[in-house]
XYZ file of C-alpha atoms in Angstrom:
395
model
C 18.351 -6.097 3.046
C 17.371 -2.354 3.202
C 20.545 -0.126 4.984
C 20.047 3.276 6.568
C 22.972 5.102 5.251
C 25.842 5.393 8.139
C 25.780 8.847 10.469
C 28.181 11.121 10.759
C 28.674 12.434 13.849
C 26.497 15.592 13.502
C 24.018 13.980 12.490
C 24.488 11.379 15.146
C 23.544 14.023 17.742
C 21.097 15.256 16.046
C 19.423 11.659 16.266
C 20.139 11.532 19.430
C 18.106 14.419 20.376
C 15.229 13.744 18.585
C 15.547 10.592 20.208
C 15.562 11.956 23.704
C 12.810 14.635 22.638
C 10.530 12.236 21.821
C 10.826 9.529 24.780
C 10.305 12.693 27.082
C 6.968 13.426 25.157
C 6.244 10.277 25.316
C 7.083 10.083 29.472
C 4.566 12.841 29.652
C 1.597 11.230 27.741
C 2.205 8.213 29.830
C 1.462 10.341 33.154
C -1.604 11.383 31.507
C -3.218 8.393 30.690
C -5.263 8.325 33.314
C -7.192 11.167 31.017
C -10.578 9.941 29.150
C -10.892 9.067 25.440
C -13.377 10.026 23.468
C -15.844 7.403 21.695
C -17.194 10.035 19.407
C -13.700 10.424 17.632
C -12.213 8.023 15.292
C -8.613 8.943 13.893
C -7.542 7.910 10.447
C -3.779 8.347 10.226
C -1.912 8.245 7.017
C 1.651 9.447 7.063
C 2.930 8.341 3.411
C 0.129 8.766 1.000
C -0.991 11.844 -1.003
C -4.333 11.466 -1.212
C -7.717 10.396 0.484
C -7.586 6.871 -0.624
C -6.712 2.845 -0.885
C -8.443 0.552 2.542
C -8.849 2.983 4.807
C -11.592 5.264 2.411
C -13.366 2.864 1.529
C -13.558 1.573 5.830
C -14.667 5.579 6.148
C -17.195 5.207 3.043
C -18.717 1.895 4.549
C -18.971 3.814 7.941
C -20.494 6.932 6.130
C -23.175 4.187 5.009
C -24.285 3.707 9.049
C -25.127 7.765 9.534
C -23.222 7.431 12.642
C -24.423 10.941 13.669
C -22.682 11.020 16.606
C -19.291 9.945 15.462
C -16.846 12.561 14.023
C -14.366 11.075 11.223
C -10.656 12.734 10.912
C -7.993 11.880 8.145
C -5.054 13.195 9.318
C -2.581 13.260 6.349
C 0.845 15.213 5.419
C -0.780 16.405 2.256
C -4.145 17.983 3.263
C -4.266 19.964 0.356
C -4.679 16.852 -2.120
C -8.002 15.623 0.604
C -10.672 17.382 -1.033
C -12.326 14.267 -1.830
C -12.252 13.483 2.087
C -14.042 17.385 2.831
C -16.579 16.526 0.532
C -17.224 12.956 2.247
C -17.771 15.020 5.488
C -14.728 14.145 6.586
C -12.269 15.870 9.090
C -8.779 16.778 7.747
C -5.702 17.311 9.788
C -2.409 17.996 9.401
C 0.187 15.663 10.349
C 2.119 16.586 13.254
C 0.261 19.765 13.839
C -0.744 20.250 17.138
C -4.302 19.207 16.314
C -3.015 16.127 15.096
C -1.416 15.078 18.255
C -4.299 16.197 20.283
C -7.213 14.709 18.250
C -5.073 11.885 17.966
C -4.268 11.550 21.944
C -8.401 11.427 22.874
C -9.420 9.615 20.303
C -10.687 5.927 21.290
C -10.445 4.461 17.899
C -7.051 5.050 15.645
C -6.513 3.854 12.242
C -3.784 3.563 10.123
C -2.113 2.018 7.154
C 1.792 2.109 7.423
C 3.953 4.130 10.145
C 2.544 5.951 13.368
C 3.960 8.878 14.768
C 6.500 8.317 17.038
C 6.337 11.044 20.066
C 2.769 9.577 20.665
C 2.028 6.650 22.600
C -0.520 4.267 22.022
C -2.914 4.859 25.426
C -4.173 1.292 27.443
C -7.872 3.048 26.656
C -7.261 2.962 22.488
C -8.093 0.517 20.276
C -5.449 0.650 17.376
C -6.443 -0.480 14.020
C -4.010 -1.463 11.093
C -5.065 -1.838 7.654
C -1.969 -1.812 6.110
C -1.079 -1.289 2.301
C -1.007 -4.792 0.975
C -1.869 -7.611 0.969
C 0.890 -10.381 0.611
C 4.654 -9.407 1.401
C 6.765 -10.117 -1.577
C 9.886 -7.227 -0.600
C 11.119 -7.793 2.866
C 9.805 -5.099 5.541
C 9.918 -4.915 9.219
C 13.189 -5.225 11.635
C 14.467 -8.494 9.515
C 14.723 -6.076 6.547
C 16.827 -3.206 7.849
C 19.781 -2.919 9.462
C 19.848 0.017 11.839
C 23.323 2.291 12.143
C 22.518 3.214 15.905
C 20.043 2.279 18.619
C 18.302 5.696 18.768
C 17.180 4.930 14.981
C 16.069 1.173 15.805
C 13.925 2.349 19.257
C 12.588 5.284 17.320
C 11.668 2.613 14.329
C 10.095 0.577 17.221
C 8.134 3.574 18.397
C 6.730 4.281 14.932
C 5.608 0.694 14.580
C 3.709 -0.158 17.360
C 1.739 -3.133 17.686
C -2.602 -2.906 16.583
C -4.809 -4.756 18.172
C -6.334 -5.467 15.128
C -4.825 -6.061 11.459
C -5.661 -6.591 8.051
C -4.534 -9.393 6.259
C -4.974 -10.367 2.556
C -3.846 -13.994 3.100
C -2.388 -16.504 5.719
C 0.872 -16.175 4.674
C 0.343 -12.533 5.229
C 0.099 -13.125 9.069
C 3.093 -15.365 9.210
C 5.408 -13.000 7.653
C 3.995 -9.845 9.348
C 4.275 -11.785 12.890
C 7.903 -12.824 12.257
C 8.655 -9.305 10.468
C 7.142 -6.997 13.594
C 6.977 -9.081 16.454
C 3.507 -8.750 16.279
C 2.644 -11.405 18.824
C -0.388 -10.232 20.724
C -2.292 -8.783 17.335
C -5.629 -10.028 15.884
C -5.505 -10.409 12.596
C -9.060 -9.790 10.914
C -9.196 -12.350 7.729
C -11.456 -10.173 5.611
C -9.062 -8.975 2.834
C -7.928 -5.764 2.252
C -10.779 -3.088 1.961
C -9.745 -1.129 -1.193
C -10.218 -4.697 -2.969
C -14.297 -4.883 -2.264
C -14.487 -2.855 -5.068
C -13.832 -5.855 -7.184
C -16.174 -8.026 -6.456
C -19.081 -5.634 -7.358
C -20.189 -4.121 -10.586
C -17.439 -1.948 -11.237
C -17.771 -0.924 -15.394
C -19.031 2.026 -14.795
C -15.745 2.820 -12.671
C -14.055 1.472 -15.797
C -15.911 3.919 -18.302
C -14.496 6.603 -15.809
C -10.865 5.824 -15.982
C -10.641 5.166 -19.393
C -12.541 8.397 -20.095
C -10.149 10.375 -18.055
C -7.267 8.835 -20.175
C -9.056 9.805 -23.313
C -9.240 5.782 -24.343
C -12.869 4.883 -24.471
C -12.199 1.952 -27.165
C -8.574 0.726 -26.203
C -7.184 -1.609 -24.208
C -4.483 -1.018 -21.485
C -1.312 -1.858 -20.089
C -0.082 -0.427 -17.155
C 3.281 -0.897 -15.581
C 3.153 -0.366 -11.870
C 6.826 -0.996 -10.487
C 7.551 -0.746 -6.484
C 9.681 1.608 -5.260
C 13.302 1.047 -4.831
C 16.257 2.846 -3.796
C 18.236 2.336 -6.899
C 15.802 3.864 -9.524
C 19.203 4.042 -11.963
C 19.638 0.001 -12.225
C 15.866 -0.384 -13.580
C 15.796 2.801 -16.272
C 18.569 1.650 -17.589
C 17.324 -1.661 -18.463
C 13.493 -0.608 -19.043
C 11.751 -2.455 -21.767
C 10.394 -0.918 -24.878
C 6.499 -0.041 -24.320
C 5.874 0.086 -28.463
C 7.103 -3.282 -28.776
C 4.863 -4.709 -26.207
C 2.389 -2.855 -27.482
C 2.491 -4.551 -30.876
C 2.888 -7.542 -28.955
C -0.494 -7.218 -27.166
C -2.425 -5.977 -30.712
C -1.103 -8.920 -32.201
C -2.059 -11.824 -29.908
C -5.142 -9.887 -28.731
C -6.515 -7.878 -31.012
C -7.525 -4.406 -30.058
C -6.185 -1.081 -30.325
C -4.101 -0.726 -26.909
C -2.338 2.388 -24.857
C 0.539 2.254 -22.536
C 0.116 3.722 -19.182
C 2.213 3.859 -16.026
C 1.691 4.880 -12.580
C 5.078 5.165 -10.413
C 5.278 4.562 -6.639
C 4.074 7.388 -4.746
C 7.775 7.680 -3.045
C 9.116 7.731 -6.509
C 7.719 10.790 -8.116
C 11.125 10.911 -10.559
C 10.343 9.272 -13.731
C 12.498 6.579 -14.483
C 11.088 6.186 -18.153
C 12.987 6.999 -21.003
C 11.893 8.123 -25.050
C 11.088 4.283 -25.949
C 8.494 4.783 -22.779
C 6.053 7.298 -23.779
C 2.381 7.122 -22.138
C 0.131 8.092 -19.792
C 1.040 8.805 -16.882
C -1.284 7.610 -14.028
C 1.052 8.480 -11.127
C -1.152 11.040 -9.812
C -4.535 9.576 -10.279
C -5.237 8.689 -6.418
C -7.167 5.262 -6.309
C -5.080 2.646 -7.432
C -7.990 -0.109 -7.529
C -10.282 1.887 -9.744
C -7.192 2.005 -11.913
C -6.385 -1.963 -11.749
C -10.404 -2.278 -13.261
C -9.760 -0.468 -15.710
C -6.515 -2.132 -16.482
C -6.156 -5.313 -19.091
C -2.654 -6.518 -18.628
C -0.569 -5.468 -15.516
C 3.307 -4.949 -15.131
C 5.004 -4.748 -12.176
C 7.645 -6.338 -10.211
C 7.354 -7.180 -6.224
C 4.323 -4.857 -5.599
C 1.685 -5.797 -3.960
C -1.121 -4.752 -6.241
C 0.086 -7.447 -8.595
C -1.991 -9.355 -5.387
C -5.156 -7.098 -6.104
C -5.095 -8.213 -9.433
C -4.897 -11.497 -8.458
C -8.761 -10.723 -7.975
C -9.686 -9.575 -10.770
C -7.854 -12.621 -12.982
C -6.343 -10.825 -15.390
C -2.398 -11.096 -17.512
C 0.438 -10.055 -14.919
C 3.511 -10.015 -15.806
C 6.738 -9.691 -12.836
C 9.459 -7.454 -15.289
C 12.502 -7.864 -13.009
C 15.715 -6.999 -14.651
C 17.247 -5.300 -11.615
C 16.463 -8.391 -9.333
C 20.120 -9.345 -8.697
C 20.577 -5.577 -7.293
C 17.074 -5.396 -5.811
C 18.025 -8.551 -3.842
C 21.492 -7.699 -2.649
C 21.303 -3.898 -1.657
C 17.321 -2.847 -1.305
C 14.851 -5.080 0.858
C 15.264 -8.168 -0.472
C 12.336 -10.635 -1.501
C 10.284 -12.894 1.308
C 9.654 -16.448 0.317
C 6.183 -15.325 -1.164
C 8.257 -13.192 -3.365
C 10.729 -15.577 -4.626
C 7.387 -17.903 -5.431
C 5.526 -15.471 -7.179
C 2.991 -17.250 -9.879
C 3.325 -14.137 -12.488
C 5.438 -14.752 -15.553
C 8.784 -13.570 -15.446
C 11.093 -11.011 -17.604
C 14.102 -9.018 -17.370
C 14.318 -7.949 -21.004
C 11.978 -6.379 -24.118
C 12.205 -9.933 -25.456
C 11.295 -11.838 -22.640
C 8.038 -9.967 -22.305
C 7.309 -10.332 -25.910
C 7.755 -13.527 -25.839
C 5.428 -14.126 -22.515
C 2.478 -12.071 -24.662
C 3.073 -14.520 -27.687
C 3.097 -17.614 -25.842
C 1.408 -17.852 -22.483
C -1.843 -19.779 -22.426
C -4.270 -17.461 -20.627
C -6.088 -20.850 -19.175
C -2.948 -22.357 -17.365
C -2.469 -18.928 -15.884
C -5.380 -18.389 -14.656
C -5.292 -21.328 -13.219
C -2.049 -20.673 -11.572
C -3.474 -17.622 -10.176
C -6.270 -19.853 -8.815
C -3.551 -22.310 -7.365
C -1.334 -19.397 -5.598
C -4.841 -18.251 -3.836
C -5.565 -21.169 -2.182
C -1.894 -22.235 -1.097
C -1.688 -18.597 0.687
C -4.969 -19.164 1.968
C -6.406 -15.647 0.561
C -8.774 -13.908 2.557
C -10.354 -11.814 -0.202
C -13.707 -11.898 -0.700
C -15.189 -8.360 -1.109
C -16.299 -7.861 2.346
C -13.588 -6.077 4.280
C -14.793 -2.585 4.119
C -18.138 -3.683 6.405
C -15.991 -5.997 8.900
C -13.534 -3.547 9.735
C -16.398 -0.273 9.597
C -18.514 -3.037 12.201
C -15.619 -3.287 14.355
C -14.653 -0.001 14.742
C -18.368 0.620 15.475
C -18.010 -1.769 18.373
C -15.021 -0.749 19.919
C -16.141 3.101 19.527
């Protein structure tokens, strides 16, 4: 289970007033909700990512598709330096927190977001709020259940950042169960498309493949990418990280082909935890994840959820999980989904080579196949156009 670190008492107060601060913004706003909306404005709202990507682009390129003249399109972001991609789409970009932010945000009838809201705004009785989320199966512990709060300010101001959509995303069934349970999110309707970001997928997507690999410089090699979560303890896992040349010769050897190792680290986790047995490319900064995954021949990762994406796309993943023990007692933990993963399993150099010399690519995929239906997944390539329709509705 995830722990805040403990306050001291400075920094007690200082919660304590930012507490206060915000619940007499948020007073305020509630006064002035008798105020209109505006149908023309739809707010996208992402306050972790870098860049202008993952479900909630490709919900802005499917609505680009409608020429909804009319309708003006912000992506309000803490990085709106790294959203050229979203100027050239036409697209509206805002600073987060800035004063534009708030009031763009405040009038607009349609918000969208993917993670945490900000927390001195309220969500008005005239908005329809719209969570796509960041994955799409829960395999680390989130929500309340998966932190323990050191005062009451932190857990109310937690509350206030998490407020509950009127609509959600959700890759799977057991998605909804956990996410109900985790957030309280009792009075939500959860759209079973699938995430949007995955659509790409199910479409001719080579060319998209040419484009990474041509980037990386590999036009004739095969890849493996290790994609690990984040984690507070980044220490426990480069200490024990397995050697990439090893696995490499691993992968020539069973599968022929010249391969690369590449790696793309959590976006919260912009330290490299690799070491001089680890050298590669490193993807960390290239922003769309599922163009990547295409691209991508054999995945490893841990308890993130794009190991779910590539679920899709039925292709080798492999958990590498020598850190579980710590990950388990003093990070977030694993849901039941992530203790029944259906990806192979290593915590050492050996234990991967051995997976790559052994495992029977036909039981595993169907496996994969298996897991799918017992989580009752939702993915099948149409999410961008059933969340862009609904926002068109409620607009």
């Amino acid at each position: 289970m995830e722990r805040i670190e403990l306050l001291s008492g400075s920094r007690l107060r200082t919660e304590k007033r930012n507490y206060y601060i915000i619940l007499l913004a948020r007073f305020m706003e509630q006064k002035l909700d008798w105020l209109p909306v505006s149908r023309n404005n739809i707010c996208f709202i992402t306050s972790t990512r870098r860049y202008y990507a993952d479900n909630m682009r490709y919900v802005i390129e499917e609505l680009k598709k409608q020429e909804l003249a009319s309708k003006k399109i912000y992506w309000i972001t803490r990085h709106p330096e790294q959203s050229g991609k979203a100027i050239e789409d036409g697209v509206f970009v805002i600073r987060y927190r800035s004063l534009k932010h708030l009031w763009i945000q405040f009038f607009s009838k349609v918000v969208v977001c993917d993670d945490i809201m900000y927390p001195g705004l309220i969500k008005r009785k005239r908005q329809t709020y719209i969570n796509v989320w960041h994955g799409g199966i829960n395999y680390k512990g989130i929500g309340k259940n998966a932190i323990v709060f050191p005062s009451k300010f932190q857990r109310r101001m937690y509350s206030y950042s998490n407020p509950e959509p009127d609509y959600m995303v959700a890759g799977c069934e057991a998605f909804i169960d956990y996410i109900r349970k985790a957030f309280g999110f009792n009075h939500t309707y959860f759209l079973t498309s699938g995430l949007p970001r995955n659509d790409l997928f199910f479409g001719n997507y080579e060319k998209k493949v040419n484009d990474v690999k041509k980037m990386i410089g590999c036009e004739e090699k095969k890849i493996v990418c290790y994609m690990p979560t984040f984690r507070h303890d980044k220490k426990s896992l480069a200490k024990s990280m397995f050697d990439s040349n090893k696995v490499l010769k691993a992968l020539e050897n069973r599968f022929g082909g010249d391969w690369i190792f590449a790696y793309r680290l959590h976006y919260f986790d912009w330290e490299n935890i690799l070491n001089k047995k680890n050298e590669g490319v490193n993807l960390t900064e290239y922003d769309d994840i599922s163009e990547l995954l295409c691209a991508v021949d054999v995945l490893i990762s841990d308890y993130s959820s794009c190991m779910w994406d590539f679920e899709v796309l039925e292709k080798l993943c492999i958990s590498y999980i020598p850190d579980s023990e710590i990950f388990e007692q003093n990070d977030r933990g694993l849901t039941e989904q992530g203790h029944n993963m259906p990806y192979p399993m290593a915590k050492s150099t050996e234990e991967l080579v051995n997976i790559i010399d052994s495992i029977k690519m036909d039981e595993y995929i169907d496996s994969i196949r298996k897991h799918k239906l017992k989580v009752n997944s939702y993915e099948q390539g149409t999410a961008s156009k059933i969340v862009a329709e609904l926002i068109i509705r409620q607009g």
